[in-house]
Coordinates of C-alpha atoms (C1' of nucleotides) in Angstrom, one line a residue:
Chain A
X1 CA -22.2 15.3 32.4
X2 CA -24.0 18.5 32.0
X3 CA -25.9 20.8 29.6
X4 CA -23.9 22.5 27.6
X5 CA -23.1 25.9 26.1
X6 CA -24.3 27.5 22.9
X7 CA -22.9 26.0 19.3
X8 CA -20.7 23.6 20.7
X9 CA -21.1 21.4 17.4
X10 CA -20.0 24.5 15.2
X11 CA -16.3 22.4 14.6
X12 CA -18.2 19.4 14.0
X13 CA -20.1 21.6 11.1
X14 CA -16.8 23.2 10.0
X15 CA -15.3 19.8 9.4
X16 CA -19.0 18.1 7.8
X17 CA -18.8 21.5 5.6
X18 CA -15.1 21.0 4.5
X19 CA -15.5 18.3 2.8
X20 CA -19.8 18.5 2.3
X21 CA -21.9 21.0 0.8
X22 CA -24.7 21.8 3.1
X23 CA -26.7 24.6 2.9
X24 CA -27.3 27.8 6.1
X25 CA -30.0 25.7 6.6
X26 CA -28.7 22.0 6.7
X27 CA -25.8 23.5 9.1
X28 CA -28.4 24.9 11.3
X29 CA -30.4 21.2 11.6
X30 CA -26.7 19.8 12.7
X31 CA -25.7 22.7 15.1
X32 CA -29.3 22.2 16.8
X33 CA -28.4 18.5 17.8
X34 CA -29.5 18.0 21.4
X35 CA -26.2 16.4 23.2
X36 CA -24.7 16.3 26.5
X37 CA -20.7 17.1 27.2
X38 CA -18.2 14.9 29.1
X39 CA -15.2 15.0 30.2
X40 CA -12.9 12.2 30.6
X41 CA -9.4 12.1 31.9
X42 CA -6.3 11.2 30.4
X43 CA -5.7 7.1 30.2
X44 CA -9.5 6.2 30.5
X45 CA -11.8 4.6 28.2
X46 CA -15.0 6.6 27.1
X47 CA -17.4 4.5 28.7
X48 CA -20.1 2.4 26.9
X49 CA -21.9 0.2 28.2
X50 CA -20.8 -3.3 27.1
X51 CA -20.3 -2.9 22.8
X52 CA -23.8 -1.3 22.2
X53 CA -24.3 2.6 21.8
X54 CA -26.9 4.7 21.5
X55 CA -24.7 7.9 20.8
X56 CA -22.1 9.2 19.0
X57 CA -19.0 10.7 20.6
X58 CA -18.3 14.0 18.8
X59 CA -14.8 15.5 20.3
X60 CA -14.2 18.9 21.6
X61 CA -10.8 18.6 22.7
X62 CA -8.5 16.2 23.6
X63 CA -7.2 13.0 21.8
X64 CA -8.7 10.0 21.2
X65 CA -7.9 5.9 20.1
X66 CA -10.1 4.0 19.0
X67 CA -8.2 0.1 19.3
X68 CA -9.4 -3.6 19.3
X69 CA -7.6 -6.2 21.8
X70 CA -7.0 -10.0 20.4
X71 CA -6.9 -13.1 22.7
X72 CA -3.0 -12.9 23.6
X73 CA -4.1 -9.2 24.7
X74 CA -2.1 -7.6 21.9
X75 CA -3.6 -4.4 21.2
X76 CA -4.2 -2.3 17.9
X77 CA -5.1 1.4 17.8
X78 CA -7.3 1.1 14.6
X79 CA -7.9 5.5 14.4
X80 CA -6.7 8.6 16.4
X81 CA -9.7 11.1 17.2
X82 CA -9.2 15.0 17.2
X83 CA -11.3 17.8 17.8
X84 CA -14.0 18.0 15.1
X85 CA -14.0 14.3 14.6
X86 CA -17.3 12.3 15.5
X87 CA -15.3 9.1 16.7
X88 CA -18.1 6.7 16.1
X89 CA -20.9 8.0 13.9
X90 CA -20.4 5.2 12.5
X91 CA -22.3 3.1 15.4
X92 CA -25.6 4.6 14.2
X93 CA -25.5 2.4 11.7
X94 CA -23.7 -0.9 13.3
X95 CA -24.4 -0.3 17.0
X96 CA -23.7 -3.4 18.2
X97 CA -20.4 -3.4 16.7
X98 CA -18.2 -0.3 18.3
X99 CA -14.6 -0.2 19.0
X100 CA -13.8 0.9 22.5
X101 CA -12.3 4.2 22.7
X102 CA -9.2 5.5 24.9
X103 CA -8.9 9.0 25.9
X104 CA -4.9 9.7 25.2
X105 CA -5.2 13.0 27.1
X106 CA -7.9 14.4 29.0
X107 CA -10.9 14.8 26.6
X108 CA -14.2 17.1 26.1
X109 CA -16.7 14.8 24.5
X110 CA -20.2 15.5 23.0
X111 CA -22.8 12.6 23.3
X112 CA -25.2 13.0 20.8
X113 CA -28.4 10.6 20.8
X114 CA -28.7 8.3 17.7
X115 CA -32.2 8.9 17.3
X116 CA -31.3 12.7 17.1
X117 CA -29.2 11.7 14.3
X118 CA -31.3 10.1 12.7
X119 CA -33.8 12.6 12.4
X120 CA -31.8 15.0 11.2
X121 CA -30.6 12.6 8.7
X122 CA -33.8 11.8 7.4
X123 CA -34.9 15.6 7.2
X124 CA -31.8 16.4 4.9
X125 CA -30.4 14.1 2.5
X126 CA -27.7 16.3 2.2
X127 CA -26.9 16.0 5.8
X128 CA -27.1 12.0 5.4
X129 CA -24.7 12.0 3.3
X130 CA -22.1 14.5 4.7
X131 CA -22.6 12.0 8.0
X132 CA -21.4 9.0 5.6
X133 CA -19.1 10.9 3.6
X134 CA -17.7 11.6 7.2
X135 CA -17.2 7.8 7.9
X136 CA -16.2 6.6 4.4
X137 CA -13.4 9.3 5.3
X138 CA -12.6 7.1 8.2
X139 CA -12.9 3.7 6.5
X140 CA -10.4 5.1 3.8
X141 CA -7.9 5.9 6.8
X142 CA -8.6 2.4 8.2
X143 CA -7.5 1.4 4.6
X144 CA -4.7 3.3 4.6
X145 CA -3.2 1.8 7.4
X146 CA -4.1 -1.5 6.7
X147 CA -1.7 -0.9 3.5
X148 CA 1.1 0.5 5.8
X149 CA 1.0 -1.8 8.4
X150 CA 0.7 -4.6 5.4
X151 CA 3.3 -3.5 3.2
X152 CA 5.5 -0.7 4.4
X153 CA 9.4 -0.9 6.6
X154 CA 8.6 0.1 10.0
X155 CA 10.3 3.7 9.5
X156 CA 8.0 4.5 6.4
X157 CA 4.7 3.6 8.3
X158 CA 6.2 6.2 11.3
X159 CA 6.9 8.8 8.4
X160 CA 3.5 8.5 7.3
X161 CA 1.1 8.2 10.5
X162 CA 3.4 11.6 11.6
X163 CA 2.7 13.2 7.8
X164 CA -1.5 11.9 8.1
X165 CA -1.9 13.6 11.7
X166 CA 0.4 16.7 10.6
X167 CA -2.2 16.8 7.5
X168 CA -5.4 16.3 10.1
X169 CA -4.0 19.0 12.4
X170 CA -3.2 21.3 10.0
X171 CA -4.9 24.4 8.7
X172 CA -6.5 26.0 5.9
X173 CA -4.8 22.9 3.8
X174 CA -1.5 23.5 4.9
X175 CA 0.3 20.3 7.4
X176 CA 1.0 21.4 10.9
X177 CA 4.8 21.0 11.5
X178 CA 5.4 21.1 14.8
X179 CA 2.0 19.8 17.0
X180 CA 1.2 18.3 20.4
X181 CA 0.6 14.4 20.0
X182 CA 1.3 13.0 24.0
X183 CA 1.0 9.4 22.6
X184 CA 3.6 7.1 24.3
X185 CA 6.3 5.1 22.4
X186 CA 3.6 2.1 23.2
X187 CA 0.7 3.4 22.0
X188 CA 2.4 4.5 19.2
X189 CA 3.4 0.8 18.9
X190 CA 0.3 -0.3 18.8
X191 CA -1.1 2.2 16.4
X192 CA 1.8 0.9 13.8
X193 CA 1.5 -2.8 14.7
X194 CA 5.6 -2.6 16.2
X195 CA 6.9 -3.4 19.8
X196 CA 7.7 0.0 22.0
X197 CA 11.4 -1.1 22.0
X198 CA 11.2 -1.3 18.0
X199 CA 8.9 2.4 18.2
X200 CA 12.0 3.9 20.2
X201 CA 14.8 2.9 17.5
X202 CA 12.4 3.7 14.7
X203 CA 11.6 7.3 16.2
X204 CA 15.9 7.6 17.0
X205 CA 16.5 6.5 13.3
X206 CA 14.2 9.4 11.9
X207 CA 15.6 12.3 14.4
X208 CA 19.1 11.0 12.8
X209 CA 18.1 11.6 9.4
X210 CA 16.6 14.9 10.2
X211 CA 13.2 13.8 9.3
X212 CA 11.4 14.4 12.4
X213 CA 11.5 14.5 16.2
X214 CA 9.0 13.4 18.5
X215 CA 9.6 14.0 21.7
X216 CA 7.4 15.0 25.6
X217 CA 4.2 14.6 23.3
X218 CA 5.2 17.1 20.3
X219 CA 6.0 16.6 16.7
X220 CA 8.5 18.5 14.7
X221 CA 8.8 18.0 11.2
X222 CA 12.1 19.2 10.0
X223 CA 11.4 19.3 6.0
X224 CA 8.0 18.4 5.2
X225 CA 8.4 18.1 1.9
X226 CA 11.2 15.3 2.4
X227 CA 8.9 13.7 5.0
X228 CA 5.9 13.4 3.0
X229 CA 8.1 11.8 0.4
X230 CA 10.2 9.4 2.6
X231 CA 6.9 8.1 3.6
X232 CA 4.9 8.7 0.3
X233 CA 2.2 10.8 1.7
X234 CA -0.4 11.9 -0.1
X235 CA -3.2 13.3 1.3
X236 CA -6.1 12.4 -0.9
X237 CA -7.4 9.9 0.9
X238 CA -8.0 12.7 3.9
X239 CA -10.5 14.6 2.0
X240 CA -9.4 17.6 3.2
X241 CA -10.9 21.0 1.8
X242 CA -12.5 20.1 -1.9
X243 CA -15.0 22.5 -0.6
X244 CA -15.0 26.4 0.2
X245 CA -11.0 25.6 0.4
X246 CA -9.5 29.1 1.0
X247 CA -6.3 27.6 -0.1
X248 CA -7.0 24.7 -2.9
X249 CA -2.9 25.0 -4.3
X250 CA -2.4 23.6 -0.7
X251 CA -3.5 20.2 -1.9
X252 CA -1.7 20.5 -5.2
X253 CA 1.1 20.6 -3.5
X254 CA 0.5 17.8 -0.9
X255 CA -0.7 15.7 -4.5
X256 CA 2.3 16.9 -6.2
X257 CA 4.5 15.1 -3.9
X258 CA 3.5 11.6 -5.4
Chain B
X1 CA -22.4 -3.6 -22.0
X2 CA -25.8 -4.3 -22.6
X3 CA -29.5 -3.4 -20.8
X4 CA -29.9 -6.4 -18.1
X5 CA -33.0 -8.7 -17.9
X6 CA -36.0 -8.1 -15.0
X7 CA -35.1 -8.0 -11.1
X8 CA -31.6 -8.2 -11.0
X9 CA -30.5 -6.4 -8.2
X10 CA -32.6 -8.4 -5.9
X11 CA -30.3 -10.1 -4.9
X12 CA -28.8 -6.8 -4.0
X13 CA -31.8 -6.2 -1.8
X14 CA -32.3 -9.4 0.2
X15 CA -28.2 -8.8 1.5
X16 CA -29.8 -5.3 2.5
X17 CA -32.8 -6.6 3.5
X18 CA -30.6 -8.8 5.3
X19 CA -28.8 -6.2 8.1
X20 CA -31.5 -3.2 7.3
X21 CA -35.6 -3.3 8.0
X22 CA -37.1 -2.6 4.5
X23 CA -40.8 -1.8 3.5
X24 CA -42.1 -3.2 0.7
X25 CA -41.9 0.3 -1.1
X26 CA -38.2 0.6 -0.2
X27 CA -37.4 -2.8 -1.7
X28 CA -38.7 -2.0 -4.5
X29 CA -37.3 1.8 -4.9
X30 CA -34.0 -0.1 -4.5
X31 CA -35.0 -3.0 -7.5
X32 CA -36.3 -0.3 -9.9
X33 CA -32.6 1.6 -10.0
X34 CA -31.2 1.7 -13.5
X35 CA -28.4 -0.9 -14.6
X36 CA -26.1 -1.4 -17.3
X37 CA -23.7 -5.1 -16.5
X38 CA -20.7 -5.7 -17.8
X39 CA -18.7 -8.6 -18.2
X40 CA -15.1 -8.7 -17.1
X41 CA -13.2 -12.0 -18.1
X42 CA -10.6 -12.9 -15.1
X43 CA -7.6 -11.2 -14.4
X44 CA -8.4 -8.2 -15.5
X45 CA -9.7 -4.9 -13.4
X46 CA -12.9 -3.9 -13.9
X47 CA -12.5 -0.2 -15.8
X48 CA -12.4 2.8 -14.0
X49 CA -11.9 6.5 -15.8
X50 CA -8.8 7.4 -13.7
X51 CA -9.5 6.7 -10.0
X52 CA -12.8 8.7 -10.6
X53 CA -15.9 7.0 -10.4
X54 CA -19.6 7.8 -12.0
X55 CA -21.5 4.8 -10.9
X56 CA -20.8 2.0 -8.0
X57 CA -20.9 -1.8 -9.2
X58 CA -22.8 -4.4 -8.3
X59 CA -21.3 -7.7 -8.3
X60 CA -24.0 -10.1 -9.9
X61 CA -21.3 -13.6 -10.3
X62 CA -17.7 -14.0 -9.7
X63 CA -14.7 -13.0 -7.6
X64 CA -13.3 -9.6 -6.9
X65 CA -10.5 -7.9 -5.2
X66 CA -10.6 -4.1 -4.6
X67 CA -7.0 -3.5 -4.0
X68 CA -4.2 -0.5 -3.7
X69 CA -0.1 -0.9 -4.9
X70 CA 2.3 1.2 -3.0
X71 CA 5.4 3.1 -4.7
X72 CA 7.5 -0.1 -4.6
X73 CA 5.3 -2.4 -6.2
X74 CA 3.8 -4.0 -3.9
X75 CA 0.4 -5.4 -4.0
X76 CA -2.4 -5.2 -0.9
X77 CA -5.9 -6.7 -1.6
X78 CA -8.3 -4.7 0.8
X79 CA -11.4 -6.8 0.6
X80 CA -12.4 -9.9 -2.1
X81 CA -16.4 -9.0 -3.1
X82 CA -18.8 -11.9 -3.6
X83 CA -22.3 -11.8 -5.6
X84 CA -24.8 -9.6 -3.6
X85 CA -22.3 -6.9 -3.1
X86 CA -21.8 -3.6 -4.0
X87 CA -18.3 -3.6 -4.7
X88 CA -17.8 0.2 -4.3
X89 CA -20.6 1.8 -2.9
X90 CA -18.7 4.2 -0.8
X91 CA -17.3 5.3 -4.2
X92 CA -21.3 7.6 -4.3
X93 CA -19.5 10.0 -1.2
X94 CA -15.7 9.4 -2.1
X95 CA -15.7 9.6 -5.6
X96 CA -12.1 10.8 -6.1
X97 CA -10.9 8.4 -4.2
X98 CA -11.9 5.0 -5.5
X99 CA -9.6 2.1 -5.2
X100 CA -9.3 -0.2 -8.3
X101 CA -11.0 -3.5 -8.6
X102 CA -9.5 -6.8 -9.9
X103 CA -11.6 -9.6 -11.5
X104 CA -10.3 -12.7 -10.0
X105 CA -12.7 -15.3 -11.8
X106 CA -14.8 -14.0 -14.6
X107 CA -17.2 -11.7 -13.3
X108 CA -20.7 -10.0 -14.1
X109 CA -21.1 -6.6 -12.6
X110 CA -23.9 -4.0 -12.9
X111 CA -23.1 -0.3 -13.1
X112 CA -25.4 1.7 -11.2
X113 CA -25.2 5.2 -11.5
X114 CA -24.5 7.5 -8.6
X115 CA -27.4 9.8 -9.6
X116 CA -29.8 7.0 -9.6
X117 CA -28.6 5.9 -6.3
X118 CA -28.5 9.5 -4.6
X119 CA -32.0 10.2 -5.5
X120 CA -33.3 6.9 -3.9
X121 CA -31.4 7.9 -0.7
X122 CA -32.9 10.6 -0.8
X123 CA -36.0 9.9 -1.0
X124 CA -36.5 6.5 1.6
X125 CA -34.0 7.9 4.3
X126 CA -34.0 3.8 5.9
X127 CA -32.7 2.9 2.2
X128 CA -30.0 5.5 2.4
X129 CA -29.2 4.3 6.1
X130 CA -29.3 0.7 4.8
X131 CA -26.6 1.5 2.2
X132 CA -24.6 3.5 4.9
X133 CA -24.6 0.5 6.8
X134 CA -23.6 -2.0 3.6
X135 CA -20.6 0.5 3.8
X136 CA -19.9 0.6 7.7
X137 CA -19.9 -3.5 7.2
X138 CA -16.9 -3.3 4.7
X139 CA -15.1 -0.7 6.6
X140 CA -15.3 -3.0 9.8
X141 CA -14.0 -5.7 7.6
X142 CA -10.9 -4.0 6.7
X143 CA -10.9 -2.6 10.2
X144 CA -10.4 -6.6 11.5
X145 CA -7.9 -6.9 8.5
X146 CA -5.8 -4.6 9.9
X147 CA -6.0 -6.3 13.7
X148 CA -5.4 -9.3 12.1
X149 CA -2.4 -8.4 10.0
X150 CA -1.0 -6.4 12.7
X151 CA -1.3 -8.7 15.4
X152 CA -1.9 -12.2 14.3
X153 CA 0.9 -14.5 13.0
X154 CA 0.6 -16.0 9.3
X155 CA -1.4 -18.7 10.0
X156 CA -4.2 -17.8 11.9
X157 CA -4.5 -15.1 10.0
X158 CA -5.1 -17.4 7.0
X159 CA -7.6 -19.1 9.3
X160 CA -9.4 -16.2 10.0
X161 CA -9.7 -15.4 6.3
X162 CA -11.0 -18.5 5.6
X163 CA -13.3 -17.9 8.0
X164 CA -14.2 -15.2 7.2
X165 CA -15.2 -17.0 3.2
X166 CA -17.0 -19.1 4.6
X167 CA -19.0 -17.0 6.5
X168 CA -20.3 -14.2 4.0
X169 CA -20.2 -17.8 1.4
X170 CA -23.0 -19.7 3.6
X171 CA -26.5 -19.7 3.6
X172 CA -29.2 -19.4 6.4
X173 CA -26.4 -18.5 9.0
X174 CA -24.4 -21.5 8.6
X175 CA -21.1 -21.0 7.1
X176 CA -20.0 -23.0 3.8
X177 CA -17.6 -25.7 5.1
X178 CA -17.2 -26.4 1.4
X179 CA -16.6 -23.7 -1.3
X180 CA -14.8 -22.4 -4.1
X181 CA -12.5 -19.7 -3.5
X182 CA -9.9 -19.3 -6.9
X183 CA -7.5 -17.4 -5.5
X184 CA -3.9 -18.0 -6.5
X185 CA -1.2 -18.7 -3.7
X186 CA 0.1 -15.1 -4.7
X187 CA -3.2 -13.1 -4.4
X188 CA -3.6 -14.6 -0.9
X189 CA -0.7 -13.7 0.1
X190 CA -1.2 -10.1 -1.4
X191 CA -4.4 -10.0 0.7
X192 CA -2.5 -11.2 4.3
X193 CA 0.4 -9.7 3.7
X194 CA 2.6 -12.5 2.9
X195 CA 4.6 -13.7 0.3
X196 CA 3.6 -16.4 -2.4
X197 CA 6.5 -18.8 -1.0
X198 CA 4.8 -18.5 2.8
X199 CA 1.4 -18.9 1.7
X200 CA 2.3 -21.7 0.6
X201 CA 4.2 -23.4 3.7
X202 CA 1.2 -21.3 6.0
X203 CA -1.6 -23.6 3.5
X204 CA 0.6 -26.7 3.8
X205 CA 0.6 -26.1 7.6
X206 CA -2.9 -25.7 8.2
X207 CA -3.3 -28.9 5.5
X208 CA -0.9 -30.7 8.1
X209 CA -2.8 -29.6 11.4
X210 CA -6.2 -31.0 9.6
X211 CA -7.9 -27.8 9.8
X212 CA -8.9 -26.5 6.5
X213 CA -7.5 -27.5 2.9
X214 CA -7.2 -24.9 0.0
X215 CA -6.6 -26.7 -3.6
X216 CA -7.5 -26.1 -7.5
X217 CA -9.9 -22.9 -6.4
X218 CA -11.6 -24.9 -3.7
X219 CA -11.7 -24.8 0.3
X220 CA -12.4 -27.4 2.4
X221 CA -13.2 -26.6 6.4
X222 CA -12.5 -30.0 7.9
X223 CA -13.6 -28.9 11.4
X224 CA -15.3 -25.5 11.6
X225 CA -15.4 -25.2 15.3
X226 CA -11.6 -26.3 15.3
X227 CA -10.8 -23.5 12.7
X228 CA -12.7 -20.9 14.0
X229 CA -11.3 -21.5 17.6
X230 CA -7.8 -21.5 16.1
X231 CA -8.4 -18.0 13.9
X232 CA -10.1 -16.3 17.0
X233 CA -13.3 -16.2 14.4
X234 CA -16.2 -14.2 15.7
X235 CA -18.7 -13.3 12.6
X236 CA -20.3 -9.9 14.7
X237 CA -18.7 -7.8 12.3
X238 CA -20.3 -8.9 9.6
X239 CA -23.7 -8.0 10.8
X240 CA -24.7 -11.2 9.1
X241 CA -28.8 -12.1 9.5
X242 CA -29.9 -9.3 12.1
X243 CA -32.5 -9.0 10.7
X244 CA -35.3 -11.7 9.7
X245 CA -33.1 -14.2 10.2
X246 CA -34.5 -17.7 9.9
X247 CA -32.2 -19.0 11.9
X248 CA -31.1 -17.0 14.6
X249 CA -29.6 -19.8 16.6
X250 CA -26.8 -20.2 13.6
X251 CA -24.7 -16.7 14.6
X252 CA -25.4 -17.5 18.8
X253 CA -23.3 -20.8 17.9
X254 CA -20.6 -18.9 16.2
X255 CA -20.3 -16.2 18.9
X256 CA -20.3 -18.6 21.5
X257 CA -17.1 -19.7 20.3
X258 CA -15.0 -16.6 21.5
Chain C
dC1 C1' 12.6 11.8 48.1
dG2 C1' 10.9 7.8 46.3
dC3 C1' 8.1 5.2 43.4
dA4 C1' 6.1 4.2 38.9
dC5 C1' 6.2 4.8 34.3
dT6 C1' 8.5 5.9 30.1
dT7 C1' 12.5 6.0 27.3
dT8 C1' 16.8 4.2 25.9
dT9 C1' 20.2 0.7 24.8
dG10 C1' 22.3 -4.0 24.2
dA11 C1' 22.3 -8.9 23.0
dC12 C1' 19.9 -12.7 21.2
dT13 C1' 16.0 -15.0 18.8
dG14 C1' 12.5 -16.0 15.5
dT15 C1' 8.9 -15.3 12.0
dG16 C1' 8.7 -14.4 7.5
dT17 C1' 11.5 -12.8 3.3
dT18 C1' 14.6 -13.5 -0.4
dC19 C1' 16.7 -16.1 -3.8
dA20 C1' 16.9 -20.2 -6.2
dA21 C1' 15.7 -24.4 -8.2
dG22 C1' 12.6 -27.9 -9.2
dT23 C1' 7.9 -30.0 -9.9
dC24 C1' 3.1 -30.2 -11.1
dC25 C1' -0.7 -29.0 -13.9
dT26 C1' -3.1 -27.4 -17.8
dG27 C1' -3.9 -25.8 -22.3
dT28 C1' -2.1 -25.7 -27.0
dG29 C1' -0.2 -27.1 -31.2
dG30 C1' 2.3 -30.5 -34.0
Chain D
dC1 C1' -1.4 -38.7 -28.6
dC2 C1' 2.5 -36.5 -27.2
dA3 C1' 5.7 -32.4 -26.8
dC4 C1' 6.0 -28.1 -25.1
dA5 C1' 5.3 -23.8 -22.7
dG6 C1' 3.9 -21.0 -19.0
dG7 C1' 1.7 -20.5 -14.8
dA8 C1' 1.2 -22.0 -10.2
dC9 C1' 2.8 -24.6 -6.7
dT10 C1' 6.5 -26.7 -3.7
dT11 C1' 10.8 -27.0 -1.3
dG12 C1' 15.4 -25.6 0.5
dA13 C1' 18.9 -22.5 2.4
dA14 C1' 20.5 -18.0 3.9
dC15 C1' 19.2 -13.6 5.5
dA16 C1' 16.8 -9.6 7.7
dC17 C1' 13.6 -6.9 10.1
dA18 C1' 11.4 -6.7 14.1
dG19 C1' 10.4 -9.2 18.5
dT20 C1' 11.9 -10.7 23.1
dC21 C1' 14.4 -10.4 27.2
dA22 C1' 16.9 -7.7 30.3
dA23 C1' 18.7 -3.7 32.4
dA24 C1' 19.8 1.1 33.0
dA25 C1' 18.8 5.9 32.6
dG26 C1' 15.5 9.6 32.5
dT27 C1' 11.0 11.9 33.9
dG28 C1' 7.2 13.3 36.6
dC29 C1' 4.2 13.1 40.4
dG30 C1' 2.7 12.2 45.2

DNA sequence: CGCACTTTTGACTGTGTTCAAGTCCTGTGG
DNA sequence: CCACAGGACTTGAACACAGTCAAAAGTGCG
């Protein structure tokens, strides 16, 4: 833990700004949040003490789970976390309720106090709501893979967590094809509600149909179009640029798909 | 559609009230919003203009599903909404990307416009962080549908659901061992993931075990402890009575089961 | 170089699906 | 009051997707 450098929230204002209109001024009030870095290695939990928090977790770099265990110790990865995401703004509002959270790979995290939140919150409506526009993004994910996991053949719900993060990672509205994600087989598993064995044949079944590869922690999309249909992707539910998009046809396309 | 009778939304208020501190003022701030209701006979979806919303609805009586269909047909209820909630708030920061909401039993709903509700929030920062948080309750509700349906098999699953019912269904803290729930074999199903046909041998099952009956639109909980035990129930997420809660004693028993 | 973890593959099993038929229940009209 | 129709519910039998168990091959790190 230390004090850390100039604008280190600029992404997280990038990302609030992408899909919230907030004025210089409103960006200023969230770039001035008081918050104190971490850095946690690969395969550890970002520490809170017990399920109660008193600050959010905005990421820098790295990649983050956020999962839930059930008696029998089964695990679910319920979200993946990457830079620009606050991974649990949502515990201002239900603070005795937080997930745990698993660094994947090493990660640069922000703690930012509630009350700092809050304040800000209060002082700009428009700020407020950016902050819950950012979780109802989240919840919508959550619902999305509810649906998956609910209703979709094992290969589909691969296609489509491998189209959602190539959408996330991507740039000025365009899908990244080829990105790192160093997830194993099993916490890929237990992000898609499947067995690592099962995760293995699924992933060898879509490099046979020249779908995708996944592979020493990197994605490659071979056809994204035929992807994004094989899993019927579409990327509303993201929110991705319906502000200041320098590239709005990007999303027509993505939309076109379905 | 017709202009609604004094105080209606207080019962909108005291669920608020209910996880969020509220002045006086705010209560009130939140009673005085504008309201058209509707009535929507069952089986049918309460109207949306496209998947783009203007105005969130209030559920005053009745049953409702908010659910999503996938290319294939298929059918995956999200959430069922009971009187005191607002069926779609999130729909004020997301409202492109509104999932459709089925009557189940003949329902009255209130429209409340966006507007309306945006300049409240804006104004009483605690009412705009109260409905954050009737939003962050909902998204951790799906969140435990998707542990559950990912990791639990049929029938505790069921179990859980009913659990869950009866919950958000009782009064003072205690959950209804007793209530009506008209849900068809088929809309259950659609909510856990299962088909019609092993609804009905999960229902027959849990009849058989002595834990809970479900009949003609009715639950019974023959042994809550047992039932809650069996689904792995533990109301937290809920956030029910945090605050004011005449009897605090009620959720310490239910936690104190897991 | 050796140990631990991850990935890969094979064989068998089981939970839940699919298909099919039959029963119950309720509302409606003769 | 009864016949009928259409849901909803119930049950059975066969099947399939994914899980379980087991073992081997690959990978990376100390």
């Amino acid at each position: 833990m230390r004090e850390v450098r100039a604008r280190p929230l600029q992404v997280f204002v990038d990302r609030l700004a992408s899909h919230s209109p907030l004025s210089q001024e409103e960006c200023e009030a969230v770039l001035s949040l008081p918050s104190t870095a971490m850095k946690v290695p690969a395969r550890r939990d970002l520490g809170f003490t017990g399920n109660t928090s008193h600050s959010a977790h905005f990421i820098v770099s790295g990649l983050v789970a956020r999962y839930s265990l059930t008696r029998n110790g089964a695990r679910q990865l319920t979200a993946f976390h990457i830079p620009g995401d606050v991974a649990d703004l949502y515990s201002l509002v239900r603070p005795g309720g937080v997930a745990p959270l698993h660094a994947i790979t090493e990660t640069t995290a922000l703690c930012i106090p509630h009350e700092a939140i809050r304040r800000v919150a209060a002082a700009y409506p428009a700020v407020a709501e950016a902050f819950w526009r950012h979780c109802a993004i989240d919840a919508a994910t959550v619902m999305k893979w509810l649906v998956n996991i609910s209703q979709l053949p094992a290969a589909e719900r691969m296609a489509h967590l491998i189209c959602e993060m190539a959408a996330r990672l991507g740039t000025e509205g365009l899908p990244a094809i080829s990105f790192d994600f160093a997830v194993t087989q099993e916490q890929l598993g237990d992000a898609l509600g499947l067995t690592a064995v099962h995760t293995n044949r699924v992933l060898k079944a879509l490099r046979n149909e020249g779908l995708a590869t996944m592979r020493g922690g990197k994605v490659e999309i071979h056809n994204w179009t035929t992807l994004a249909a094989y899993a019927g992707f579409n990327d509303t539910y993201l929110a991705l640029e319906t502000h200041n998009s320098s590239s709005p046809h990007a999303n027509d396309l993505a939309n076109a798909i379905r």
